[in-house]
Each structure stands twice: as C-alpha cells, then as structure tokens.
C-alpha cells in the first residue's frame, strides 16, 4: 500500500532521489514531464489547441518541459504564457525556457490581466505547484478566474494552482478549477474527499521515479490500497476444501417493502465465496428467497431464539431490515450473540435511534454511508472532520468502520485509514451497499480478520464495478454481485 505523505516529505524524496540516483533536478523534472505527457495523451487529442500557463518556479518548469515534449509528440498548436508575477526564476525553469528557444512555440508574458489571451481551448495549468501556501494576490486571482471562465478543459500539473493541498480553503477558494489533475508519485489525500470536486473534477497520479523505499519509510496513518496488497491478502483455496471450509453466514435482513435488499445481500455473499448462507426471514418470504436463490437456507427468528447451539462463522444484518418490532427483535438477538458481524443500513439506524452504540461487539464491522454515519456520531460539516471522527470511534469501539464514499475510508482499531482505490459513479444506484455488506460478511465467514475482510470486499466490489463500467454506463447492483466472483478469480490468477 502507498502511504500518503505531506508535500514536505515529497520534497525530501526529490532531494534524496537526486542524491542517491546520481541525477540532476533537471533530469528529475524531465521524468515528471514525460510521465505527465504520457497520461495527458490519453486525455487530449493532437488536434486540440493547447495553451500552457506557467509560473516561474518548478511547477512552471514542468510546464515548459511539457510544452517541449508535446511538440515532440506532434501536437502542432501549442502556446506558452508565463504569468509574470515574480522576478526570480527557478534554475530548472530557466533551463527549460532555454530549451524552448529553438522550437517554434510562441512564448508570451502576462504582466497584467489585460494581457490574457482570448482564444483558449485546452489549458495546462502549471502556474503554482504543491508548495503554494497562504492567500492569492489579486493578480493571480484574476488570471485564474479568466482561465476558469474561458477554457474548455483544464489539466493541472500536480495540483490545481492556488490550492494549499495540506490545508485547503473550502469557502473562499479563488484558484484553478481543473477538469483533471495529474499528480506526481502519490495521490493527494484531499482528492479523496467529495469537497475536492471544487478544485478538480477528476485526478490520477503518475510515477516519476522517486525512491519508493525512502518514501515508504515515513510513518503515516493514511494508506492508498493498491491491487498487490489485495492479492497478497487472498488465501489460496486448498484441495479437499468443502462448503464447511468457507464458513456459514447468517443474514438477518429484509422486510415486506425491502425484501430486495436481502436478496441482493444474499446473492453477493454467495458470489463472494461463503460456503453456506442462511437468511432469517418471515416465513411468508421463504418461497421468494428459494425461487431467487435456491442455494440459500431460510430460518425464522423464533428458530434462532429456541437454541443456543448455533454454528455460524459470521453474521450480516441491516439491509432492508426495517425498524419495526420484528426488526428490533432481530437486532437484539445479534447484539446478544457476538459472532463476527457486519452492521449496515437499518441495523445502524436502529442502533442510532435506540442509543445502542456501546453494545456493538468488538471486532465488528460497521458500514455507514454519510447520513448513517452522522446519525450514529453526530452532524459533521465536512468529510475531513467526518474521517477524523471515524478514526476515533473505530479505536473507541474496537471495530472496523467502513465509511462509504467514492473513495471509501476503512478505519481500523489503531486509527489507521485505508482508502479504497476502486469504484466509479456508474455504481451510484440503490442496492449497492447491500451487495457490499454481503461481500464483507462472506469474507468474514471464510475466516478473514475483520480488517482484511473489509479491505478485500471494498476493493473487489469497486473493481467489479470498474470492469462492468467498461461495458455499461449504469451498473445495477445485481450485476455487481455476479461480477464479484469473476473479479476474485482474476485476482487469484495473479497469486498463482
């Protein structure tokens, strides 16, 4: 997994890489420009008119190197504007400016907002880099306002100009509003929060060859999940395994108006590898479950209450459960029978309403979305404070909190945060959380520790959605449930 690090550490990694790899800062800048251009080419065609706005620091030096490399890649209509707000140029900016002198790329200076060009199409923003702190002066604010208003598509280099990435200003931001940002070496933690859409609609990050061993040596509580970490956690299935090997999962979900949630959760659990799945339902819905999923066994809550001789490896409760007396009875049974459990949806709403938070068994997994989270832990005004609360409560309750988001945050009992890197907006439909719950619970039933179960499930759930998005603009939850098994198979193929 990649540790999220501050900009100060990235700058230290620059210096360490330069010293230990025997390269110059200009050569490292050239690497960064090559990596940027490779990603940029996938975004913007060669027929586009490209305007590059550069400051006089190293971010501007990146922009000048990018202009030269795009010219070499046969981008024909390129122009460069130097935002002339500072007298001093960085060394690497000057070197790259001199390299442009022999190319037929027009370079102009903007000394005043009136010097701003009027015929923009695609813009590359390389004015202020990740080292920007403080408040924009009126000159920059006006230039950035003009870029935002007159560009059809803006791609920022590393970070949108004017954004203090370590302490972003949400209320009075006057910087670049990028359509896409290509960051260097690491994603920016702030880009994982929904508020980041104010600054960049989308982002990616590219490897520029910084020393990874050095970067990974820095302690962090925030980690970006890479596929290799998921593959490493998967347990190979051994010969002579049988249904008992992969665990018996008990599902308490569904109500007359929301039986579909129970069906989706059960389907997901099957395709995620649980050996046996039993669904606790009212008797009149047994036939519905048996027709939809004949593999599922059905029981009534009375059957659970009659005996203490149960043989379940995990429980999932909440999807479509409702909040009536019958639902409360089921939740009470779960809270009094502390198997490894996933709490979701109405189970969380009941826990919030009845003030049962402290009764959640340790080592449980709770999977709230934004509103469910705030019902449990109080109103929050931004995602940064919400994540901080999730870290604290995961430690306090000694459970894993899966705070659902496009980039879902998985918080462990040591206040570490793992940011899921898969998933996309095509998955924004009802039932998606029910499928995730079934997937998490299936991994729990198979004997994975709670944290691993959450990490694996979030990743394969999102990855399934990413694969389906290659074919579908909108992806129903039922298709995700079926795709999960194929996704896990592909991950296993990397392990063998």
CSV table of C-alpha atoms in Angstrom, one decimal:
chain,number,residue,atom,x,y,z
A,1,UNK,CA,0.0,0.0,0.0
A,2,UNK,CA,1.1,3.5,-0.6
A,3,UNK,CA,1.4,5.8,2.4
A,4,UNK,CA,0.0,9.3,2.0
A,5,UNK,CA,2.8,11.8,2.8
A,6,UNK,CA,3.0,15.6,3.1
A,7,UNK,CA,4.4,17.8,0.5
A,8,UNK,CA,7.4,18.4,2.7
A,9,UNK,CA,8.2,14.7,2.6
A,10,UNK,CA,7.8,14.7,-1.2
A,11,UNK,CA,10.3,17.5,-1.4
A,12,UNK,CA,12.7,15.5,0.8
A,13,UNK,CA,12.2,12.5,-1.5
A,14,UNK,CA,13.1,14.7,-4.5
A,15,UNK,CA,16.4,15.6,-2.9
A,16,UNK,CA,17.1,12.0,-1.7
A,17,UNK,CA,16.4,10.6,-5.2
A,18,UNK,CA,18.6,13.2,-6.9
A,19,UNK,CA,21.5,12.4,-4.5
A,20,UNK,CA,21.2,8.6,-4.4
A,21,UNK,CA,20.4,8.0,-8.1
A,22,UNK,CA,23.1,10.4,-9.3
A,23,UNK,CA,20.7,12.6,-11.4
A,24,UNK,CA,20.2,16.3,-11.5
A,25,UNK,CA,17.0,18.1,-10.5
A,26,UNK,CA,16.5,19.0,-14.2
A,27,UNK,CA,16.6,15.3,-15.1
A,28,UNK,CA,14.0,14.5,-12.4
A,29,UNK,CA,11.9,17.3,-13.8
A,30,UNK,CA,12.2,15.7,-17.2
A,31,UNK,CA,11.0,12.4,-15.8
A,32,UNK,CA,8.0,14.2,-14.3
A,33,UNK,CA,7.2,15.9,-17.6
A,34,UNK,CA,7.4,12.6,-19.5
A,35,UNK,CA,5.1,10.9,-17.1
A,36,UNK,CA,2.6,13.8,-17.3
A,37,UNK,CA,2.7,13.8,-21.1
A,38,UNK,CA,2.1,10.0,-21.3
A,39,UNK,CA,-1.1,10.4,-19.2
A,40,UNK,CA,-2.1,13.6,-20.9
A,41,UNK,CA,-2.1,12.0,-24.3
A,42,UNK,CA,-4.8,9.6,-23.1
A,43,UNK,CA,-7.0,12.6,-22.2
A,44,UNK,CA,-6.5,15.1,-25.1
A,45,UNK,CA,-6.2,14.5,-28.8
A,46,UNK,CA,-3.5,16.0,-31.0
A,47,UNK,CA,-5.9,18.2,-32.9
A,48,UNK,CA,-6.6,20.3,-29.8
A,49,UNK,CA,-5.2,23.7,-29.3
A,50,UNK,CA,-3.0,23.6,-26.2
A,51,UNK,CA,-2.3,26.7,-24.1
A,52,UNK,CA,0.2,26.2,-21.2
A,53,UNK,CA,0.2,28.7,-18.3
A,54,UNK,CA,3.5,28.7,-16.4
A,55,UNK,CA,4.7,30.3,-13.2
A,56,UNK,CA,8.4,31.0,-12.7
A,57,UNK,CA,9.0,28.2,-10.2
A,58,UNK,CA,9.5,24.5,-10.7
A,59,UNK,CA,5.8,23.9,-11.5
A,60,UNK,CA,6.3,26.4,-14.3
A,61,UNK,CA,9.5,24.5,-15.3
A,62,UNK,CA,7.3,21.3,-15.5
A,63,UNK,CA,5.0,23.2,-17.8
A,64,UNK,CA,7.8,24.3,-20.1
A,65,UNK,CA,9.2,20.8,-20.3
A,66,UNK,CA,5.7,19.5,-21.1
A,67,UNK,CA,5.4,22.0,-23.9
A,68,UNK,CA,8.6,20.8,-25.5
A,69,UNK,CA,7.6,17.1,-25.1
A,70,UNK,CA,4.1,17.7,-26.6
A,71,UNK,CA,5.8,19.4,-29.5
A,72,UNK,CA,7.9,16.3,-30.0
A,73,UNK,CA,4.8,14.2,-29.9
A,74,UNK,CA,3.4,16.1,-32.9
A,75,UNK,CA,1.0,18.4,-31.0
A,76,UNK,CA,1.1,21.2,-33.5
A,77,UNK,CA,-0.9,24.1,-31.9
A,78,UNK,CA,0.9,24.9,-28.6
A,79,UNK,CA,1.4,28.2,-27.0
A,80,UNK,CA,3.0,29.1,-23.7
A,81,UNK,CA,2.2,32.0,-21.4
A,82,UNK,CA,4.4,32.9,-18.5
A,83,UNK,CA,2.5,34.5,-15.6
A,84,UNK,CA,5.0,37.2,-14.8
A,85,UNK,CA,4.2,37.7,-11.1
A,86,UNK,CA,7.7,37.2,-9.8
A,87,UNK,CA,11.1,38.5,-10.8
A,88,UNK,CA,13.1,35.4,-9.8
A,89,UNK,CA,13.1,32.2,-11.9
A,90,UNK,CA,14.0,28.8,-10.5
A,91,UNK,CA,17.1,27.2,-12.0
A,92,UNK,CA,15.1,24.4,-13.7
A,93,UNK,CA,12.6,26.9,-15.1
A,94,UNK,CA,15.4,28.8,-16.8
A,95,UNK,CA,16.9,25.7,-18.2
A,96,UNK,CA,13.7,24.5,-19.7
A,97,UNK,CA,12.9,28.0,-21.0
A,98,UNK,CA,16.2,28.0,-22.9
A,99,UNK,CA,15.4,24.6,-24.4
A,100,UNK,CA,12.2,26.0,-25.9
A,101,UNK,CA,14.1,28.8,-27.7
A,102,UNK,CA,14.9,26.8,-30.7
A,103,UNK,CA,11.4,25.4,-31.1
A,104,UNK,CA,8.6,27.2,-32.9
A,105,UNK,CA,6.4,27.5,-29.8
A,106,UNK,CA,5.2,31.0,-29.1
A,107,UNK,CA,6.1,32.2,-25.6
A,108,UNK,CA,4.3,35.3,-24.2
A,109,UNK,CA,4.3,37.0,-20.9
A,110,UNK,CA,1.3,38.1,-18.8
A,111,UNK,CA,2.3,41.2,-16.9
A,112,UNK,CA,-1.3,42.4,-16.5
A,113,UNK,CA,-4.7,40.7,-16.6
A,114,UNK,CA,-5.3,42.6,-19.9
A,115,UNK,CA,-2.5,40.5,-21.5
A,116,UNK,CA,-4.7,37.4,-21.1
A,117,UNK,CA,-5.3,35.5,-24.4
A,118,UNK,CA,-8.9,35.3,-25.6
A,119,UNK,CA,-8.9,32.1,-27.7
A,120,UNK,CA,-8.4,29.3,-25.3
A,121,UNK,CA,-9.3,25.6,-25.8
A,122,UNK,CA,-7.4,23.1,-23.7
A,123,UNK,CA,-5.3,24.6,-20.9
A,124,UNK,CA,-2.4,23.0,-19.0
A,125,UNK,CA,-2.1,24.8,-15.6
A,126,UNK,CA,1.5,24.9,-14.4
A,127,UNK,CA,1.5,28.2,-12.5
A,128,UNK,CA,1.7,27.4,-8.8
A,129,UNK,CA,2.6,24.0,-7.5
A,130,UNK,CA,2.0,21.9,-4.4
A,131,UNK,CA,4.3,24.3,-2.4
A,132,UNK,CA,1.8,27.1,-2.5
A,133,UNK,CA,0.7,28.4,0.9
A,134,UNK,CA,-1.1,31.5,2.0
A,135,UNK,CA,-3.5,33.7,0.1
A,136,UNK,CA,-3.6,34.5,-3.6
A,137,UNK,CA,-2.9,38.1,-4.5
A,138,UNK,CA,-5.5,39.9,-6.7
A,139,UNK,CA,-3.3,39.4,-9.9
A,140,UNK,CA,-3.3,35.6,-9.6
A,141,UNK,CA,-7.0,35.6,-8.6
A,142,UNK,CA,-7.9,37.5,-11.7
A,143,UNK,CA,-5.7,35.3,-14.0
A,144,UNK,CA,-7.2,32.1,-12.6
A,145,UNK,CA,-10.7,33.5,-12.9
A,146,UNK,CA,-10.1,34.1,-16.6
A,147,UNK,CA,-8.6,30.7,-17.1
A,148,UNK,CA,-11.6,29.0,-15.4
A,149,UNK,CA,-14.1,31.0,-17.4
A,150,UNK,CA,-12.5,30.8,-20.9
A,151,UNK,CA,-11.1,27.2,-21.1
A,152,UNK,CA,-13.0,24.2,-22.4
A,153,UNK,CA,-10.8,21.8,-20.5
A,154,UNK,CA,-8.1,22.4,-17.8
A,155,UNK,CA,-5.5,19.9,-16.8
A,156,UNK,CA,-3.4,20.8,-13.8
A,157,UNK,CA,0.2,19.8,-13.1
A,158,UNK,CA,0.4,18.0,-9.7
A,159,UNK,CA,-2.2,20.3,-8.0
A,160,UNK,CA,-4.6,23.0,-9.2
A,161,UNK,CA,-2.8,26.3,-8.9
A,162,UNK,CA,-3.9,28.3,-5.8
A,163,UNK,CA,-4.7,25.2,-3.8
A,164,UNK,CA,-2.9,24.7,-0.5
A,165,UNK,CA,-3.1,21.0,-0.6
A,166,UNK,CA,-2.2,20.4,3.0
A,167,UNK,CA,-4.7,22.9,4.3
A,168,UNK,CA,-7.3,23.6,1.6
A,169,UNK,CA,-9.5,26.6,1.9
A,170,UNK,CA,-13.0,25.4,1.0
A,171,UNK,CA,-15.0,28.6,1.5
A,172,UNK,CA,-13.1,31.4,-0.3
A,173,UNK,CA,-11.1,29.4,-3.0
A,174,UNK,CA,-10.1,31.5,-6.0
A,175,UNK,CA,-7.7,29.2,-7.7
A,176,UNK,CA,-7.9,26.9,-10.7
A,177,UNK,CA,-10.9,24.7,-11.1
A,178,UNK,CA,-9.4,21.8,-13.0
A,179,UNK,CA,-11.2,19.2,-15.0
A,180,UNK,CA,-8.4,16.8,-14.4
A,181,UNK,CA,-5.3,16.9,-12.3
A,182,UNK,CA,-2.2,14.7,-12.9
A,183,UNK,CA,-0.3,14.4,-9.6
A,184,UNK,CA,3.3,13.2,-9.2
A,185,UNK,CA,4.2,9.9,-7.4
A,186,UNK,CA,1.3,9.9,-4.9
A,187,UNK,CA,-2.4,10.8,-4.9
A,188,UNK,CA,-3.2,13.7,-2.7
A,189,UNK,CA,-5.3,12.7,0.3
A,190,UNK,CA,-7.6,15.7,0.0
A,191,UNK,CA,-8.6,14.5,-3.5
A,192,UNK,CA,-10.3,11.5,-1.8
A,193,UNK,CA,-12.9,13.8,-0.2
A,194,UNK,CA,-16.0,14.9,-2.1
A,195,UNK,CA,-15.2,18.5,-1.4
A,196,UNK,CA,-12.2,18.2,-3.7
A,197,UNK,CA,-14.6,18.5,-6.7
A,198,UNK,CA,-14.4,22.2,-6.1
A,199,UNK,CA,-10.8,22.1,-7.2
A,200,UNK,CA,-10.6,19.2,-9.6
A,201,UNK,CA,-13.4,17.0,-11.1
A,202,UNK,CA,-11.1,14.0,-11.6
A,203,UNK,CA,-7.4,13.1,-10.9
A,204,UNK,CA,-4.8,10.5,-11.4
A,205,UNK,CA,-1.2,10.1,-10.3
A,206,UNK,CA,1.9,9.1,-12.2
A,207,UNK,CA,5.2,7.5,-11.1
A,208,UNK,CA,8.1,9.9,-11.7
A,209,UNK,CA,10.8,7.6,-10.3
A,210,UNK,CA,11.2,8.9,-6.7
A,211,UNK,CA,12.8,6.4,-4.4
A,212,UNK,CA,9.9,4.4,-3.1
A,213,UNK,CA,11.8,2.7,-0.3
A,214,UNK,CA,12.6,6.1,1.1
A,215,UNK,CA,9.0,7.3,0.8
A,216,UNK,CA,7.6,4.2,2.4
A,217,UNK,CA,10.0,4.6,5.3
A,218,UNK,CA,7.9,7.6,6.6
A,219,UNK,CA,5.2,6.8,9.1
A,220,UNK,CA,1.6,7.5,8.1
A,221,UNK,CA,-1.9,6.7,9.3
A,222,UNK,CA,-3.3,7.0,5.8
A,223,UNK,CA,-2.8,4.4,3.0
A,224,UNK,CA,-3.9,4.1,-0.5
A,225,UNK,CA,-4.9,0.5,-1.4
A,226,UNK,CA,-3.1,-1.0,-4.4
A,227,UNK,CA,-4.1,-4.2,-6.1
A,228,UNK,CA,-0.9,-6.1,-5.0
A,229,UNK,CA,-1.9,-5.6,-1.3
A,230,UNK,CA,-5.2,-7.2,-2.0
A,231,UNK,CA,-3.7,-10.1,-3.9
A,232,UNK,CA,-1.3,-10.7,-1.1
A,233,UNK,CA,-4.2,-11.0,1.4
A,234,UNK,CA,-6.2,-13.5,-0.5
A,235,UNK,CA,-5.9,-17.1,0.8
A,236,UNK,CA,-5.4,-19.8,-1.7
A,237,UNK,CA,-8.2,-22.4,-1.7
A,238,UNK,CA,-6.8,-25.8,-0.9
A,239,UNK,CA,-7.6,-29.2,-2.3
A,240,UNK,CA,-10.3,-31.2,-0.4
A,241,UNK,CA,-12.0,-28.0,0.7
A,242,UNK,CA,-15.8,-28.2,1.2
A,243,UNK,CA,-18.7,-25.9,2.0
A,244,UNK,CA,-17.8,-26.0,5.7
A,245,UNK,CA,-14.3,-24.8,4.9
A,246,UNK,CA,-15.6,-21.5,3.7
A,247,UNK,CA,-17.9,-20.7,6.6
A,248,UNK,CA,-21.6,-20.5,7.4
A,249,UNK,CA,-23.0,-16.9,7.2
A,250,UNK,CA,-26.3,-15.9,8.9
A,251,UNK,CA,-28.1,-13.0,7.2
A,252,UNK,CA,-30.7,-11.0,9.1
A,253,UNK,CA,-32.2,-8.6,6.6
A,254,UNK,CA,-35.3,-7.8,4.5
A,255,UNK,CA,-38.8,-6.6,5.3
A,256,UNK,CA,-42.1,-6.6,3.3
A,257,UNK,CA,-41.2,-3.4,1.4
A,258,UNK,CA,-37.5,-4.0,1.1
A,259,UNK,CA,-37.0,-7.7,0.5
A,260,UNK,CA,-34.8,-6.9,-2.5
A,261,UNK,CA,-32.1,-5.7,-0.2
A,262,UNK,CA,-31.9,-9.1,1.5
A,263,UNK,CA,-31.9,-10.9,-1.9
A,264,UNK,CA,-29.0,-8.7,-3.1
A,265,UNK,CA,-27.0,-9.2,0.1
A,266,UNK,CA,-27.5,-13.0,-0.1
A,267,UNK,CA,-26.6,-13.1,-3.8
A,268,UNK,CA,-23.4,-11.1,-3.1
A,269,UNK,CA,-22.5,-13.4,-0.2
A,270,UNK,CA,-22.8,-16.5,-2.5
A,271,UNK,CA,-20.7,-15.0,-5.3
A,272,UNK,CA,-18.1,-13.7,-2.7
A,273,UNK,CA,-17.4,-17.3,-1.5
A,274,UNK,CA,-19.4,-18.0,1.6
A,275,UNK,CA,-19.8,-21.8,1.9
A,276,UNK,CA,-23.3,-21.7,3.4
A,277,UNK,CA,-25.7,-18.8,3.7
A,278,UNK,CA,-28.8,-18.9,5.9
A,279,UNK,CA,-31.3,-16.0,5.8
A,280,UNK,CA,-33.5,-15.2,8.8
A,281,UNK,CA,-36.8,-14.1,7.3
A,282,UNK,CA,-40.6,-14.1,8.0
A,283,UNK,CA,-41.9,-17.5,6.8
A,284,UNK,CA,-44.1,-16.0,4.0
A,285,UNK,CA,-40.9,-14.9,2.2
A,286,UNK,CA,-39.1,-18.2,2.2
A,287,UNK,CA,-40.5,-19.0,-1.2
A,288,UNK,CA,-39.3,-15.7,-2.6
A,289,UNK,CA,-35.8,-16.4,-1.4
A,290,UNK,CA,-35.9,-20.0,-2.6
A,291,UNK,CA,-37.0,-19.1,-6.1
A,292,UNK,CA,-34.5,-16.3,-6.4
A,293,UNK,CA,-31.6,-18.1,-4.8
A,294,UNK,CA,-32.2,-21.8,-4.2
A,295,UNK,CA,-28.8,-22.1,-2.6
A,296,UNK,CA,-29.9,-20.0,0.4
A,297,UNK,CA,-31.4,-21.7,3.5
A,298,UNK,CA,-34.2,-19.9,5.4
A,299,UNK,CA,-35.0,-19.7,9.1
A,300,UNK,CA,-37.3,-17.7,11.3
A,301,UNK,CA,-36.2,-15.6,14.2
A,302,UNK,CA,-38.0,-18.0,16.6
A,303,UNK,CA,-35.7,-20.8,15.4
A,304,UNK,CA,-32.7,-18.7,16.4
A,305,UNK,CA,-34.2,-17.9,19.8
A,306,UNK,CA,-35.1,-21.5,20.6
A,307,UNK,CA,-31.5,-22.7,20.8
A,308,UNK,CA,-28.0,-21.6,21.7
A,309,UNK,CA,-26.4,-24.3,19.6
A,310,UNK,CA,-25.6,-22.3,16.6
A,311,UNK,CA,-22.8,-22.9,14.1
A,312,UNK,CA,-22.2,-19.6,12.3
A,313,UNK,CA,-18.9,-18.1,11.4
A,314,UNK,CA,-20.3,-14.6,10.7
A,315,UNK,CA,-23.4,-12.5,10.6
A,316,UNK,CA,-24.7,-9.7,8.4
A,317,UNK,CA,-27.6,-7.6,9.5
A,318,UNK,CA,-29.3,-4.4,8.3
A,319,UNK,CA,-30.0,-4.4,4.6
A,320,UNK,CA,-33.8,-3.8,4.2
A,321,UNK,CA,-34.3,-4.8,7.8
A,322,UNK,CA,-36.8,-2.1,8.6
A,323,UNK,CA,-37.3,-0.6,12.1
A,324,UNK,CA,-40.5,-2.4,13.3
A,325,UNK,CA,-40.8,-4.6,16.3
A,326,UNK,CA,-39.6,-7.7,14.3
A,327,UNK,CA,-36.5,-5.8,13.1
A,328,UNK,CA,-35.7,-4.7,16.7
A,329,UNK,CA,-36.1,-8.4,17.8
A,330,UNK,CA,-33.6,-9.5,15.2
A,331,UNK,CA,-31.1,-6.8,16.1
A,332,UNK,CA,-31.4,-7.6,19.8
A,333,UNK,CA,-30.6,-11.2,19.0
A,334,UNK,CA,-27.5,-10.2,17.0
A,335,UNK,CA,-26.2,-7.9,19.8
A,336,UNK,CA,-26.6,-10.7,22.3
A,337,UNK,CA,-24.8,-13.2,20.1
A,338,UNK,CA,-21.4,-11.7,19.4
A,339,UNK,CA,-20.3,-13.5,16.3
A,340,UNK,CA,-18.1,-11.6,13.8
A,341,UNK,CA,-20.8,-9.3,12.4
A,342,UNK,CA,-21.3,-6.7,9.7
A,343,UNK,CA,-23.8,-3.9,10.7
A,344,UNK,CA,-25.3,-1.9,7.9
A,345,UNK,CA,-28.3,0.2,6.8
A,346,UNK,CA,-31.4,-0.2,9.2
A,347,UNK,CA,-29.3,-2.0,11.8
A,348,UNK,CA,-27.2,1.2,12.1
A,349,UNK,CA,-30.3,3.4,12.1
A,350,UNK,CA,-31.9,1.3,14.9
A,351,UNK,CA,-28.6,1.5,16.8
A,352,UNK,CA,-28.6,5.3,16.5
A,353,UNK,CA,-32.3,5.6,17.4
A,354,UNK,CA,-32.1,3.3,20.4
A,355,UNK,CA,-28.7,4.5,21.6
A,356,UNK,CA,-27.1,1.1,21.3
A,357,UNK,CA,-23.7,2.1,20.0
A,358,UNK,CA,-21.8,0.8,23.0
A,359,UNK,CA,-23.5,-2.6,22.6
A,360,UNK,CA,-21.8,-3.2,19.2
A,361,UNK,CA,-19.5,-6.2,19.9
A,362,UNK,CA,-15.8,-5.6,19.5
A,363,UNK,CA,-14.2,-6.7,16.2
A,364,UNK,CA,-17.5,-5.9,14.4
A,365,UNK,CA,-17.6,-4.1,11.0
A,366,UNK,CA,-20.0,-1.2,10.5
A,367,UNK,CA,-20.6,0.1,7.0
A,368,UNK,CA,-22.3,3.5,7.2
A,369,UNK,CA,-22.9,5.9,4.3
A,370,UNK,CA,-22.7,9.7,5.1
A,371,UNK,CA,-26.2,10.1,6.6
A,372,UNK,CA,-26.0,6.9,8.6
A,373,UNK,CA,-22.6,7.9,9.9
A,374,UNK,CA,-23.9,11.3,11.1
A,375,UNK,CA,-26.9,9.6,12.8
A,376,UNK,CA,-24.5,7.5,14.7
A,377,UNK,CA,-21.9,10.0,15.6
A,378,UNK,CA,-23.4,13.5,15.2
A,379,UNK,CA,-23.6,16.0,12.4
A,380,UNK,CA,-20.4,16.9,10.5
A,381,UNK,CA,-19.9,19.8,8.2
A,382,UNK,CA,-17.1,18.3,6.0
A,383,UNK,CA,-15.5,15.0,5.2
A,384,UNK,CA,-12.2,15.7,6.9
A,385,UNK,CA,-13.9,16.1,10.3
A,386,UNK,CA,-16.1,13.0,9.5
A,387,UNK,CA,-13.0,10.9,8.8
A,388,UNK,CA,-11.3,12.1,12.0
A,389,UNK,CA,-14.4,11.0,13.9
A,390,UNK,CA,-14.4,7.6,12.2
A,391,UNK,CA,-10.7,7.1,13.2
A,392,UNK,CA,-11.5,7.9,16.8
A,393,UNK,CA,-14.7,5.8,17.0
A,394,UNK,CA,-13.0,2.8,15.4
A,395,UNK,CA,-10.5,2.9,18.2
A,396,UNK,CA,-13.0,3.6,20.9
A,397,UNK,CA,-15.4,0.8,19.8
A,398,UNK,CA,-12.6,-1.5,18.8
A,399,UNK,CA,-14.3,-2.2,15.5
A,400,UNK,CA,-13.7,-1.6,11.8
A,401,UNK,CA,-15.6,1.4,10.3
A,402,UNK,CA,-16.2,1.3,6.6
A,403,UNK,CA,-17.2,4.9,5.8
A,404,UNK,CA,-18.6,4.7,2.3
A,405,UNK,CA,-17.7,7.3,-0.3
A,406,UNK,CA,-16.5,7.1,-3.9
A,407,UNK,CA,-13.1,6.5,-2.3
A,408,UNK,CA,-14.3,4.5,0.7
A,409,UNK,CA,-12.4,5.0,4.0
A,410,UNK,CA,-11.7,1.9,6.0
A,411,UNK,CA,-10.7,2.7,9.6
A,412,UNK,CA,-9.1,0.2,11.9
A,413,UNK,CA,-8.8,0.0,15.7
A,414,UNK,CA,-5.4,1.7,15.6
A,415,UNK,CA,-6.9,4.7,13.8
A,416,UNK,CA,-5.2,3.8,10.5
A,417,UNK,CA,-7.2,4.7,7.4
A,418,UNK,CA,-7.1,2.7,4.2
A,419,UNK,CA,-8.5,4.5,1.2
A,420,UNK,CA,-10.2,2.2,-1.4
A,421,UNK,CA,-9.0,2.9,-4.9
A,422,UNK,CA,-11.7,1.2,-6.9
A,423,UNK,CA,-15.3,2.1,-7.8
A,424,UNK,CA,-16.9,4.8,-10.0
A,425,UNK,CA,-20.1,6.9,-10.3
A,426,UNK,CA,-21.8,4.3,-12.5
A,427,UNK,CA,-22.4,2.3,-9.3
A,428,UNK,CA,-24.5,5.1,-7.7
A,429,UNK,CA,-27.7,3.1,-7.5
A,430,UNK,CA,-29.9,1.6,-4.8
A,431,UNK,CA,-28.8,-1.8,-3.5
A,432,UNK,CA,-25.0,-1.2,-4.0
A,433,UNK,CA,-24.5,-1.1,-0.2
A,434,UNK,CA,-26.4,-4.3,0.3
A,435,UNK,CA,-24.1,-6.0,-2.2
A,436,UNK,CA,-21.0,-4.7,-0.3
A,437,UNK,CA,-22.4,-5.9,3.0
A,438,UNK,CA,-22.9,-9.4,1.6
A,439,UNK,CA,-19.3,-9.4,0.3
A,440,UNK,CA,-17.7,-8.2,3.5
A,441,UNK,CA,-19.7,-10.8,5.5
A,442,UNK,CA,-18.7,-13.6,3.1
A,443,UNK,CA,-15.0,-12.8,3.7
A,444,UNK,CA,-15.6,-12.8,7.4
A,445,UNK,CA,-17.3,-16.2,7.2
A,446,UNK,CA,-14.3,-17.5,5.4
A,447,UNK,CA,-12.1,-16.7,8.4
A,448,UNK,CA,-10.5,-13.4,7.3
A,449,UNK,CA,-9.8,-11.0,10.1
A,450,UNK,CA,-12.3,-8.0,10.2
A,451,UNK,CA,-9.8,-5.5,8.6
A,452,UNK,CA,-8.8,-7.9,5.8
A,453,UNK,CA,-12.5,-8.8,5.2
A,454,UNK,CA,-13.3,-5.1,4.8
A,455,UNK,CA,-10.3,-4.3,2.6
A,456,UNK,CA,-10.9,-7.2,0.3
A,457,UNK,CA,-14.6,-6.6,0.0
A,458,UNK,CA,-14.4,-2.9,-0.7
A,459,UNK,CA,-11.7,-3.5,-3.3
A,460,UNK,CA,-13.3,-6.4,-5.2
A,461,UNK,CA,-16.8,-4.7,-5.0
A,462,UNK,CA,-15.4,-1.5,-6.6
A,463,UNK,CA,-13.2,-3.4,-9.1
A,464,UNK,CA,-16.3,-5.3,-10.2
A,465,UNK,CA,-18.0,-2.0,-10.9
A,466,UNK,CA,-15.0,-0.7,-12.8
A,467,UNK,CA,-14.9,-3.8,-15.0
A,468,UNK,CA,-18.6,-3.5,-15.7
A,469,UNK,CA,-18.3,0.2,-16.4
A,470,UNK,CA,-16.2,-0.7,-19.5
A,471,UNK,CA,-19.5,-2.1,-20.9
A,472,UNK,CA,-22.3,-0.2,-19.1
A,473,UNK,CA,-22.9,3.4,-18.4
A,474,UNK,CA,-25.0,2.5,-15.4
A,475,UNK,CA,-24.4,-0.7,-13.4
A,476,UNK,CA,-27.2,-2.3,-11.4
A,477,UNK,CA,-26.2,-3.8,-8.0
A,478,UNK,CA,-27.4,-7.3,-9.1
A,479,UNK,CA,-24.8,-7.3,-11.9
A,480,UNK,CA,-22.1,-6.2,-9.4
A,481,UNK,CA,-23.0,-9.2,-7.2
A,482,UNK,CA,-22.4,-11.6,-10.1
A,483,UNK,CA,-19.3,-9.9,-11.3
A,484,UNK,CA,-17.6,-10.2,-7.8
A,485,UNK,CA,-16.8,-13.9,-8.3
A,486,UNK,CA,-15.2,-13.2,-11.7
A,487,UNK,CA,-13.2,-10.3,-10.2
A,488,UNK,CA,-11.9,-12.5,-7.3
A,489,UNK,CA,-10.9,-15.2,-9.9
A,490,UNK,CA,-8.8,-12.6,-11.8
A,491,UNK,CA,-7.1,-11.6,-8.6
A,492,UNK,CA,-6.4,-15.2,-7.7
A,493,UNK,CA,-4.8,-15.6,-11.1
A,494,UNK,CA,-2.1,-13.1,-10.1
A,495,UNK,CA,-1.3,-15.1,-7.0
A,496,UNK,CA,-0.8,-18.5,-8.5
